[in-house]
Amino acid sequence: MKLDLILRVTTKIILPFMLLFALYVQFHGDYGPGGGFQAGVIAAGMIILYALVFGLRAAQRVVPMSLVQRLIPLGVLIYAGVGIVAMMKGGEFLNYSVLAQNSVKGQHEGILLIELGVLVTVASTMVGIFYAFVERGR
Amino acid sequence: MEALINMVLLTLMAVITVGIIRMKSLFGVVILGGIYSFLMASVMIVLDAVDVAMTEASVGAGVSTVLMLAALYLTKHEETPSLHSPAVALLLAAVVGAALIYGTIDLPPFGSADTPVNTHVAPRYLEKSIPETSVPNVVTSVLGSYRGFDTFGEVTVIFTAGLGVLLLLRGRRKRIHSDVETAAIAADARDAA
């Protein structure tokens, strides 16, 4: 493990910036390239890097498998929930225009919310698949 | 200049493809696959499709490479030599490749403005995205709002894929584990008797 010193120090320094970049990609998706899908993969990459360098047990203390298993369907439910709320407010399924006072604001908020759903499902699915592979190899 | 960059990138991709075919070490194949994805992402940037480039770099080169390495961890590291001759596969690939190239002859010139792709709904998205959704990145407004149903389908696909992998890899392991445990308990019981 002594040889891993540089890797471990570098990983510790780089992890917060990876999360920050994932959040930037998520919330800047309206203005530049990016969105929930890319941000989810980058956030998952952060957890996977942590697991690769510090071991699966350390990573699962931060993000346990039980949490991952709950987050995978949660993202789909957020997405579908936005659609259902739009229906209850008198619009069609996933018609965000009815979500806020005016249709432009509603569209913007709807896109932000469904991107959040995409982020949650993509990130947790990637982490979950990685955990499943590594646990199986032990 | 753009043509030169494309030429260099595509040549490198062709070289890597040959390398992937010839290489027997699966570890090397996975790494070459990651490099291929990065080159593809560069091609996407040259084509001004930055959203696609970002997805290709993060998914194709990043997470897929790691997941393939994780899969290698469970299998052998060397490709097993094929038992049948590659002639049939080569012929099939050549025929399909020729058909695809024949199909491109009828395509309009790259980026021409009067094709159905650029005259159907694309101008409406470009003109109405900001007044209707206040989102300047049209890719996001198309994916999130105008084509929200498609994206919902994509998220469901990822959800299903994750569910499938977790069921296959985790469900099985537990059963094997409990079998071993019951055998151990049985052995203990026999020893005690």
mmCIF file of C-alpha atoms in Angstrom:
data_model
loop_
_atom_site.group_PDB
_atom_site.id
_atom_site.type_symbol
_atom_site.label_atom_id
_atom_site.label_comp_id
_atom_site.label_asym_id
_atom_site.label_seq_id
_atom_site.Cartn_x
_atom_site.Cartn_y
_atom_site.Cartn_z
ATOM 1 C CA MET A 1 0.000 0.000 0.000
ATOM 2 C CA LYS A 2 3.003 2.355 0.403
ATOM 3 C CA LEU A 3 3.314 2.667 -3.378
ATOM 4 C CA ASP A 4 -0.226 4.020 -3.471
ATOM 5 C CA LEU A 5 0.712 7.149 -1.502
ATOM 6 C CA ILE A 6 0.736 9.513 -4.498
ATOM 7 C CA LEU A 7 -2.474 7.993 -5.847
ATOM 8 C CA ARG A 8 -4.213 8.327 -2.506
ATOM 9 C CA VAL A 9 -3.171 11.917 -1.879
ATOM 10 C CA THR A 10 -4.050 12.953 -5.440
ATOM 11 C CA THR A 11 -7.425 11.219 -5.202
ATOM 12 C CA LYS A 12 -8.236 12.976 -1.941
ATOM 13 C CA ILE A 13 -7.420 16.340 -3.510
ATOM 14 C CA ILE A 14 -9.298 15.671 -6.739
ATOM 15 C CA LEU A 15 -12.543 14.205 -5.301
ATOM 16 C CA PRO A 16 -14.235 17.463 -4.169
ATOM 17 C CA PHE A 17 -13.450 19.077 -7.511
ATOM 18 C CA MET A 18 -14.999 16.113 -9.337
ATOM 19 C CA LEU A 19 -18.198 16.537 -7.342
ATOM 20 C CA LEU A 20 -18.143 20.284 -7.960
ATOM 21 C CA PHE A 21 -17.685 19.678 -11.691
ATOM 22 C CA ALA A 22 -20.570 17.196 -11.693
ATOM 23 C CA LEU A 23 -22.815 19.787 -10.040
ATOM 24 C CA TYR A 24 -21.605 22.439 -12.509
ATOM 25 C CA VAL A 25 -22.415 20.163 -15.450
ATOM 26 C CA GLN A 26 -25.818 19.449 -13.873
ATOM 27 C CA PHE A 27 -26.925 23.017 -13.203
ATOM 28 C CA HIS A 28 -25.132 24.641 -16.124
ATOM 29 C CA GLY A 29 -26.772 22.217 -18.562
ATOM 30 C CA ASP A 30 -29.317 24.913 -19.436
ATOM 31 C CA TYR A 31 -26.606 27.275 -20.648
ATOM 32 C CA GLY A 32 -23.766 25.071 -21.876
ATOM 33 C CA PRO A 33 -23.084 21.454 -22.736
ATOM 34 C CA GLY A 34 -24.128 18.943 -20.103
ATOM 35 C CA GLY A 35 -27.155 17.792 -18.173
ATOM 36 C CA GLY A 36 -28.311 15.117 -15.808
ATOM 37 C CA PHE A 37 -26.880 12.209 -17.767
ATOM 38 C CA GLN A 38 -23.309 13.535 -17.988
ATOM 39 C CA ALA A 39 -23.378 14.896 -14.439
ATOM 40 C CA GLY A 40 -24.630 11.555 -13.138
ATOM 41 C CA VAL A 41 -21.793 9.683 -14.807
ATOM 42 C CA ILE A 42 -19.196 12.137 -13.433
ATOM 43 C CA ALA A 43 -20.645 11.873 -9.911
ATOM 44 C CA ALA A 44 -20.620 8.078 -10.191
ATOM 45 C CA GLY A 45 -17.031 8.283 -11.449
ATOM 46 C CA MET A 46 -16.116 10.081 -8.237
ATOM 47 C CA ILE A 47 -17.492 7.258 -6.052
ATOM 48 C CA ILE A 48 -15.888 4.607 -8.304
ATOM 49 C CA LEU A 49 -12.486 6.351 -8.109
ATOM 50 C CA TYR A 50 -12.799 6.461 -4.330
ATOM 51 C CA ALA A 51 -13.642 2.743 -4.273
ATOM 52 C CA LEU A 52 -10.717 1.894 -6.594
ATOM 53 C CA VAL A 53 -8.145 3.706 -4.453
ATOM 54 C CA PHE A 54 -9.474 3.274 -0.906
ATOM 55 C CA GLY A 55 -11.322 -0.015 -1.285
ATOM 56 C CA LEU A 56 -14.938 -1.070 -1.608
ATOM 57 C CA ARG A 57 -15.597 -1.018 2.135
ATOM 58 C CA ALA A 58 -14.561 2.631 2.474
ATOM 59 C CA ALA A 59 -16.734 3.622 -0.484
ATOM 60 C CA GLN A 60 -19.728 1.710 0.886
ATOM 61 C CA ARG A 61 -19.387 3.525 4.206
ATOM 62 C CA VAL A 62 -20.051 6.756 2.265
ATOM 63 C CA VAL A 63 -22.618 5.374 -0.207
ATOM 64 C CA PRO A 64 -23.971 2.041 1.042
ATOM 65 C CA MET A 65 -25.584 -0.427 -1.363
ATOM 66 C CA SER A 66 -28.933 -0.073 0.412
ATOM 67 C CA LEU A 67 -28.914 3.655 -0.432
ATOM 68 C CA VAL A 68 -27.931 2.964 -4.060
ATOM 69 C CA GLN A 69 -30.785 0.471 -4.398
ATOM 70 C CA ARG A 70 -33.247 3.102 -3.191
ATOM 71 C CA LEU A 71 -31.849 5.887 -5.376
ATOM 72 C CA ILE A 72 -32.090 3.911 -8.657
ATOM 73 C CA PRO A 73 -35.916 3.911 -8.695
ATOM 74 C CA LEU A 74 -36.124 7.308 -6.943
ATOM 75 C CA GLY A 75 -34.817 9.124 -10.038
ATOM 76 C CA VAL A 76 -37.431 7.496 -12.286
ATOM 77 C CA LEU A 77 -40.091 8.371 -9.703
ATOM 78 C CA ILE A 78 -38.967 12.042 -9.629
ATOM 79 C CA TYR A 79 -39.214 12.165 -13.428
ATOM 80 C CA ALA A 80 -42.606 10.457 -13.542
ATOM 81 C CA GLY A 81 -43.750 12.528 -10.533
ATOM 82 C CA VAL A 82 -43.155 15.771 -12.446
ATOM 83 C CA GLY A 83 -45.351 14.343 -15.210
ATOM 84 C CA ILE A 84 -48.091 13.335 -12.753
ATOM 85 C CA VAL A 85 -48.037 16.748 -11.023
ATOM 86 C CA ALA A 86 -48.385 18.381 -14.448
ATOM 87 C CA MET A 87 -51.438 16.159 -15.086
ATOM 88 C CA MET A 88 -52.967 17.043 -11.709
ATOM 89 C CA LYS A 89 -52.503 20.745 -12.485
ATOM 90 C CA GLY A 90 -54.590 20.325 -15.629
ATOM 91 C CA GLY A 91 -51.938 19.785 -18.304
ATOM 92 C CA GLU A 92 -50.795 16.707 -20.187
ATOM 93 C CA PHE A 93 -48.246 14.207 -18.805
ATOM 94 C CA LEU A 94 -44.835 15.989 -18.693
ATOM 95 C CA ASN A 95 -46.347 19.308 -19.861
ATOM 96 C CA TYR A 96 -44.233 21.583 -17.627
ATOM 97 C CA SER A 97 -46.004 24.785 -18.706
ATOM 98 C CA VAL A 98 -48.647 24.359 -15.987
ATOM 99 C CA LEU A 99 -46.118 23.866 -13.161
ATOM 100 C CA ALA A 100 -45.567 27.572 -12.363
ATOM 101 C CA GLN A 101 -47.449 30.876 -12.715
ATOM 102 C CA ASN A 102 -46.387 31.358 -16.343
ATOM 103 C CA SER A 103 -45.482 28.733 -18.908
ATOM 104 C CA VAL A 104 -41.861 29.861 -19.453
ATOM 105 C CA LYS A 105 -41.053 29.601 -15.749
ATOM 106 C CA GLY A 106 -42.885 26.259 -15.601
ATOM 107 C CA GLN A 107 -40.860 24.882 -18.520
ATOM 108 C CA HIS A 108 -37.596 25.978 -16.897
ATOM 109 C CA GLU A 109 -38.483 24.452 -13.521
ATOM 110 C CA GLY A 110 -39.762 21.263 -15.152
ATOM 111 C CA ILE A 111 -36.505 20.792 -17.057
ATOM 112 C CA LEU A 112 -34.471 21.359 -13.867
ATOM 113 C CA LEU A 113 -36.558 18.791 -11.960
ATOM 114 C CA ILE A 114 -36.454 16.060 -14.594
ATOM 115 C CA GLU A 115 -32.677 16.595 -14.982
ATOM 116 C CA LEU A 116 -32.431 15.953 -11.242
ATOM 117 C CA GLY A 117 -34.302 12.677 -11.739
ATOM 118 C CA VAL A 118 -31.943 11.698 -14.572
ATOM 119 C CA LEU A 119 -28.918 12.526 -12.384
ATOM 120 C CA VAL A 120 -30.138 10.408 -9.468
ATOM 121 C CA THR A 121 -30.946 7.332 -11.574
ATOM 122 C CA VAL A 122 -27.826 7.464 -13.792
ATOM 123 C CA ALA A 123 -25.366 8.060 -10.934
ATOM 124 C CA SER A 124 -26.832 5.370 -8.662
ATOM 125 C CA THR A 125 -27.145 2.826 -11.500
ATOM 126 C CA MET A 126 -23.480 3.235 -12.474
ATOM 127 C CA VAL A 127 -22.336 2.950 -8.842
ATOM 128 C CA GLY A 128 -24.660 -0.024 -8.307
ATOM 129 C CA ILE A 129 -23.340 -1.919 -11.339
ATOM 130 C CA PHE A 130 -19.748 -1.253 -10.213
ATOM 131 C CA TYR A 131 -20.517 -2.458 -6.668
ATOM 132 C CA ALA A 132 -22.210 -5.598 -8.037
ATOM 133 C CA PHE A 133 -19.178 -6.494 -10.172
ATOM 134 C CA VAL A 134 -16.644 -5.890 -7.411
ATOM 135 C CA GLU A 135 -18.666 -7.692 -4.714
ATOM 136 C CA ARG A 136 -19.009 -10.694 -7.006
ATOM 137 C CA GLY A 137 -15.229 -10.856 -7.548
ATOM 138 C CA ARG A 138 -14.391 -11.071 -3.852
ATOM 139 C CA MET B 1 -7.809 22.760 -41.137
ATOM 140 C CA GLU B 2 -10.991 21.003 -40.008
ATOM 141 C CA ALA B 3 -10.572 18.396 -42.737
ATOM 142 C CA LEU B 4 -6.982 17.785 -41.608
ATOM 143 C CA ILE B 5 -8.037 17.332 -37.954
ATOM 144 C CA ASN B 6 -10.809 14.940 -39.007
ATOM 145 C CA MET B 7 -8.377 13.002 -41.168
ATOM 146 C CA VAL B 8 -5.882 12.603 -38.306
ATOM 147 C CA LEU B 9 -8.593 11.565 -35.815
ATOM 148 C CA LEU B 10 -10.235 9.065 -38.180
ATOM 149 C CA THR B 11 -6.851 7.560 -39.157
ATOM 150 C CA LEU B 12 -5.979 7.095 -35.490
ATOM 151 C CA MET B 13 -9.391 5.446 -34.924
ATOM 152 C CA ALA B 14 -8.766 3.062 -37.824
ATOM 153 C CA VAL B 15 -5.322 2.178 -36.412
ATOM 154 C CA ILE B 16 -6.846 1.516 -32.976
ATOM 155 C CA THR B 17 -9.561 -0.672 -34.527
ATOM 156 C CA VAL B 18 -6.879 -2.835 -36.169
ATOM 157 C CA GLY B 19 -5.047 -2.940 -32.838
ATOM 158 C CA ILE B 20 -8.205 -4.095 -31.038
ATOM 159 C CA ILE B 21 -8.721 -6.876 -33.601
ATOM 160 C CA ARG B 22 -5.124 -8.115 -33.405
ATOM 161 C CA MET B 23 -4.582 -7.812 -29.671
ATOM 162 C CA LYS B 24 -5.071 -10.925 -27.557
ATOM 163 C CA SER B 25 -4.775 -9.292 -24.114
ATOM 164 C CA LEU B 26 -8.291 -8.211 -23.104
ATOM 165 C CA PHE B 27 -6.894 -5.589 -20.706
ATOM 166 C CA GLY B 28 -5.190 -3.883 -23.650
ATOM 167 C CA VAL B 29 -8.397 -4.155 -25.701
ATOM 168 C CA VAL B 30 -10.391 -2.365 -22.984
ATOM 169 C CA ILE B 31 -7.833 0.446 -22.745
ATOM 170 C CA LEU B 32 -7.740 0.809 -26.542
ATOM 171 C CA GLY B 33 -11.553 0.962 -26.465
ATOM 172 C CA GLY B 34 -11.315 3.883 -24.043
ATOM 173 C CA ILE B 35 -8.846 5.672 -26.324
ATOM 174 C CA TYR B 36 -11.189 5.048 -29.263
ATOM 175 C CA SER B 37 -14.012 6.702 -27.312
ATOM 176 C CA PHE B 38 -11.856 9.749 -26.546
ATOM 177 C CA LEU B 39 -11.006 10.097 -30.256
ATOM 178 C CA MET B 40 -14.720 9.779 -31.065
ATOM 179 C CA ALA B 41 -15.436 12.540 -28.526
ATOM 180 C CA SER B 42 -12.852 14.725 -30.308
ATOM 181 C CA VAL B 43 -14.580 14.067 -33.639
ATOM 182 C CA MET B 44 -17.871 15.150 -32.020
ATOM 183 C CA ILE B 45 -16.243 18.406 -30.862
ATOM 184 C CA VAL B 46 -15.025 19.061 -34.415
ATOM 185 C CA LEU B 47 -18.638 18.500 -35.551
ATOM 186 C CA ASP B 48 -19.769 21.116 -32.927
ATOM 187 C CA ALA B 49 -21.797 18.494 -31.029
ATOM 188 C CA VAL B 50 -20.349 19.306 -27.607
ATOM 189 C CA ASP B 51 -23.159 17.639 -25.646
ATOM 190 C CA VAL B 52 -22.590 14.359 -27.461
ATOM 191 C CA ALA B 53 -18.818 14.751 -27.055
ATOM 192 C CA MET B 54 -19.226 15.179 -23.306
ATOM 193 C CA THR B 55 -21.429 12.080 -23.077
ATOM 194 C CA GLU B 56 -19.006 10.053 -25.189
ATOM 195 C CA ALA B 57 -16.027 11.126 -23.063
ATOM 196 C CA SER B 58 -17.708 10.486 -19.709
ATOM 197 C CA VAL B 59 -19.695 7.354 -20.581
ATOM 198 C CA GLY B 60 -17.705 5.769 -23.412
ATOM 199 C CA ALA B 61 -14.189 6.507 -22.229
ATOM 200 C CA GLY B 62 -14.822 6.828 -18.507
ATOM 201 C CA VAL B 63 -17.451 4.639 -16.913
ATOM 202 C CA SER B 64 -17.641 1.927 -19.623
ATOM 203 C CA THR B 65 -13.883 1.404 -19.434
ATOM 204 C CA VAL B 66 -14.047 1.008 -15.658
ATOM 205 C CA LEU B 67 -17.048 -1.343 -15.891
ATOM 206 C CA MET B 68 -15.298 -3.420 -18.578
ATOM 207 C CA LEU B 69 -12.220 -3.661 -16.344
ATOM 208 C CA ALA B 70 -14.484 -4.711 -13.468
ATOM 209 C CA ALA B 71 -15.967 -7.385 -15.750
ATOM 210 C CA LEU B 72 -12.440 -8.530 -16.701
ATOM 211 C CA TYR B 73 -11.757 -8.949 -12.991
ATOM 212 C CA LEU B 74 -14.378 -11.739 -13.046
ATOM 213 C CA THR B 75 -13.210 -13.454 -16.265
ATOM 214 C CA LYS B 76 -9.978 -14.452 -18.002
ATOM 215 C CA HIS B 77 -7.530 -11.802 -19.199
ATOM 216 C CA GLU B 78 -6.680 -13.480 -22.507
ATOM 217 C CA GLU B 79 -8.876 -13.886 -25.555
ATOM 218 C CA THR B 80 -9.540 -17.572 -26.319
ATOM 219 C CA PRO B 81 -8.467 -18.459 -29.889
ATOM 220 C CA SER B 82 -11.436 -18.814 -32.229
ATOM 221 C CA LEU B 83 -12.160 -22.372 -33.430
ATOM 222 C CA HIS B 84 -13.713 -21.514 -36.801
ATOM 223 C CA SER B 85 -12.120 -19.538 -39.631
ATOM 224 C CA PRO B 86 -12.900 -15.814 -39.761
ATOM 225 C CA ALA B 87 -13.703 -15.921 -43.513
ATOM 226 C CA VAL B 88 -17.517 -15.919 -43.088
ATOM 227 C CA ALA B 89 -17.430 -13.070 -40.568
ATOM 228 C CA LEU B 90 -15.061 -11.091 -42.797
ATOM 229 C CA LEU B 91 -17.346 -11.585 -45.823
ATOM 230 C CA LEU B 92 -20.399 -10.494 -43.810
ATOM 231 C CA ALA B 93 -18.594 -7.406 -42.507
ATOM 232 C CA ALA B 94 -17.425 -6.510 -46.029
ATOM 233 C CA VAL B 95 -20.953 -6.862 -47.473
ATOM 234 C CA VAL B 96 -22.567 -4.790 -44.685
ATOM 235 C CA GLY B 97 -19.798 -2.168 -44.958
ATOM 236 C CA ALA B 98 -20.268 -1.941 -48.752
ATOM 237 C CA ALA B 99 -24.054 -1.573 -48.302
ATOM 238 C CA LEU B 100 -23.542 1.243 -45.771
ATOM 239 C CA ILE B 101 -21.099 3.070 -48.064
ATOM 240 C CA TYR B 102 -23.584 2.629 -50.950
ATOM 241 C CA GLY B 103 -26.232 4.191 -48.689
ATOM 242 C CA THR B 104 -24.108 7.287 -48.045
ATOM 243 C CA ILE B 105 -23.975 8.078 -51.802
ATOM 244 C CA ASP B 106 -27.597 9.261 -51.650
ATOM 245 C CA LEU B 107 -27.071 11.410 -48.552
ATOM 246 C CA PRO B 108 -27.155 15.214 -49.020
ATOM 247 C CA PRO B 109 -23.848 17.081 -48.560
ATOM 248 C CA PHE B 110 -22.801 17.416 -44.899
ATOM 249 C CA GLY B 111 -24.448 20.373 -43.165
ATOM 250 C CA SER B 112 -26.565 21.499 -46.144
ATOM 251 C CA ALA B 113 -29.441 23.717 -44.976
ATOM 252 C CA ASP B 114 -32.291 22.558 -47.242
ATOM 253 C CA THR B 115 -32.478 18.923 -46.097
ATOM 254 C CA PRO B 116 -35.551 17.596 -44.213
ATOM 255 C CA VAL B 117 -33.407 17.296 -41.063
ATOM 256 C CA ASN B 118 -32.756 21.038 -41.058
ATOM 257 C CA THR B 119 -36.117 22.268 -42.388
ATOM 258 C CA HIS B 120 -38.661 20.149 -40.467
ATOM 259 C CA VAL B 121 -38.814 20.858 -36.687
ATOM 260 C CA ALA B 122 -35.226 22.039 -36.086
ATOM 261 C CA PRO B 123 -35.851 25.726 -37.038
ATOM 262 C CA ARG B 124 -38.870 25.833 -34.719
ATOM 263 C CA TYR B 125 -36.790 24.510 -31.794
ATOM 264 C CA LEU B 126 -34.012 27.018 -32.518
ATOM 265 C CA GLU B 127 -36.412 29.989 -32.756
ATOM 266 C CA LYS B 128 -38.802 29.123 -29.925
ATOM 267 C CA SER B 129 -36.489 27.549 -27.323
ATOM 268 C CA ILE B 130 -35.686 30.817 -25.508
ATOM 269 C CA PRO B 131 -39.162 32.443 -25.728
ATOM 270 C CA GLU B 132 -40.890 29.183 -24.684
ATOM 271 C CA THR B 133 -38.511 27.680 -22.121
ATOM 272 C CA SER B 134 -35.883 30.398 -21.382
ATOM 273 C CA VAL B 135 -33.183 27.730 -21.852
ATOM 274 C CA PRO B 136 -30.408 28.935 -24.209
ATOM 275 C CA ASN B 137 -28.925 25.445 -24.758
ATOM 276 C CA VAL B 138 -31.368 24.046 -27.306
ATOM 277 C CA VAL B 139 -30.056 20.511 -26.784
ATOM 278 C CA THR B 140 -31.226 20.632 -23.162
ATOM 279 C CA SER B 141 -34.643 22.109 -24.001
ATOM 280 C CA VAL B 142 -35.208 19.510 -26.754
ATOM 281 C CA LEU B 143 -34.125 16.594 -24.544
ATOM 282 C CA GLY B 144 -35.899 17.826 -21.430
ATOM 283 C CA SER B 145 -39.077 19.419 -22.718
ATOM 284 C CA TYR B 146 -39.866 18.978 -26.426
ATOM 285 C CA ARG B 147 -38.749 15.340 -26.309
ATOM 286 C CA GLY B 148 -39.401 14.754 -22.623
ATOM 287 C CA PHE B 149 -41.139 11.452 -23.333
ATOM 288 C CA ASP B 150 -38.031 10.079 -25.079
ATOM 289 C CA THR B 151 -35.794 11.077 -22.194
ATOM 290 C CA PHE B 152 -38.230 9.476 -19.744
ATOM 291 C CA GLY B 153 -37.895 6.303 -21.800
ATOM 292 C CA GLU B 154 -34.102 6.555 -21.650
ATOM 293 C CA VAL B 155 -34.125 6.923 -17.868
ATOM 294 C CA THR B 156 -36.408 3.883 -17.662
ATOM 295 C CA VAL B 157 -33.963 1.937 -19.845
ATOM 296 C CA ILE B 158 -31.074 2.811 -17.485
ATOM 297 C CA PHE B 159 -33.243 1.879 -14.504
ATOM 298 C CA THR B 160 -34.088 -1.468 -16.106
ATOM 299 C CA ALA B 161 -30.443 -2.136 -17.020
ATOM 300 C CA GLY B 162 -29.313 -1.402 -13.475
ATOM 301 C CA LEU B 163 -32.083 -3.585 -12.062
ATOM 302 C CA GLY B 164 -31.106 -6.445 -14.394
ATOM 303 C CA VAL B 165 -27.404 -6.327 -13.533
ATOM 304 C CA LEU B 166 -28.096 -6.126 -9.797
ATOM 305 C CA LEU B 167 -30.544 -9.061 -9.953
ATOM 306 C CA LEU B 168 -28.158 -11.214 -12.024
ATOM 307 C CA LEU B 169 -24.959 -10.506 -10.103
ATOM 308 C CA ARG B 170 -26.204 -10.075 -6.552
ATOM 309 C CA GLY B 171 -29.181 -12.438 -6.398
ATOM 310 C CA ARG B 172 -27.148 -15.447 -7.573
ATOM 311 C CA ARG B 173 -24.213 -14.855 -5.246
ATOM 312 C CA LYS B 174 -26.358 -14.923 -2.131
ATOM 313 C CA ARG B 175 -27.836 -18.289 -3.038
ATOM 314 C CA ILE B 176 -24.388 -19.829 -3.664
ATOM 315 C CA HIS B 177 -23.207 -18.339 -0.403
ATOM 316 C CA SER B 178 -26.082 -19.814 1.565
ATOM 317 C CA ASP B 179 -25.464 -23.231 -0.069
ATOM 318 C CA VAL B 180 -21.845 -23.088 1.102
ATOM 319 C CA GLU B 181 -23.002 -22.030 4.531
ATOM 320 C CA THR B 182 -25.489 -24.882 4.811
ATOM 321 C CA ALA B 183 -22.731 -27.305 3.723
ATOM 322 C CA ALA B 184 -20.422 -25.852 6.393
ATOM 323 C CA ILE B 185 -23.145 -26.130 9.022
ATOM 324 C CA ALA B 186 -23.797 -29.734 7.962
ATOM 325 C CA ALA B 187 -20.055 -30.532 8.170
ATOM 326 C CA ASP B 188 -19.869 -28.952 11.637
ATOM 327 C CA ALA B 189 -22.845 -31.010 12.751
ATOM 328 C CA ARG B 190 -21.196 -34.206 11.439
ATOM 329 C CA ASP B 191 -17.921 -33.368 13.211
ATOM 330 C CA ALA B 192 -19.765 -32.732 16.460
ATOM 331 C CA ALA B 193 -21.554 -36.078 16.160
#
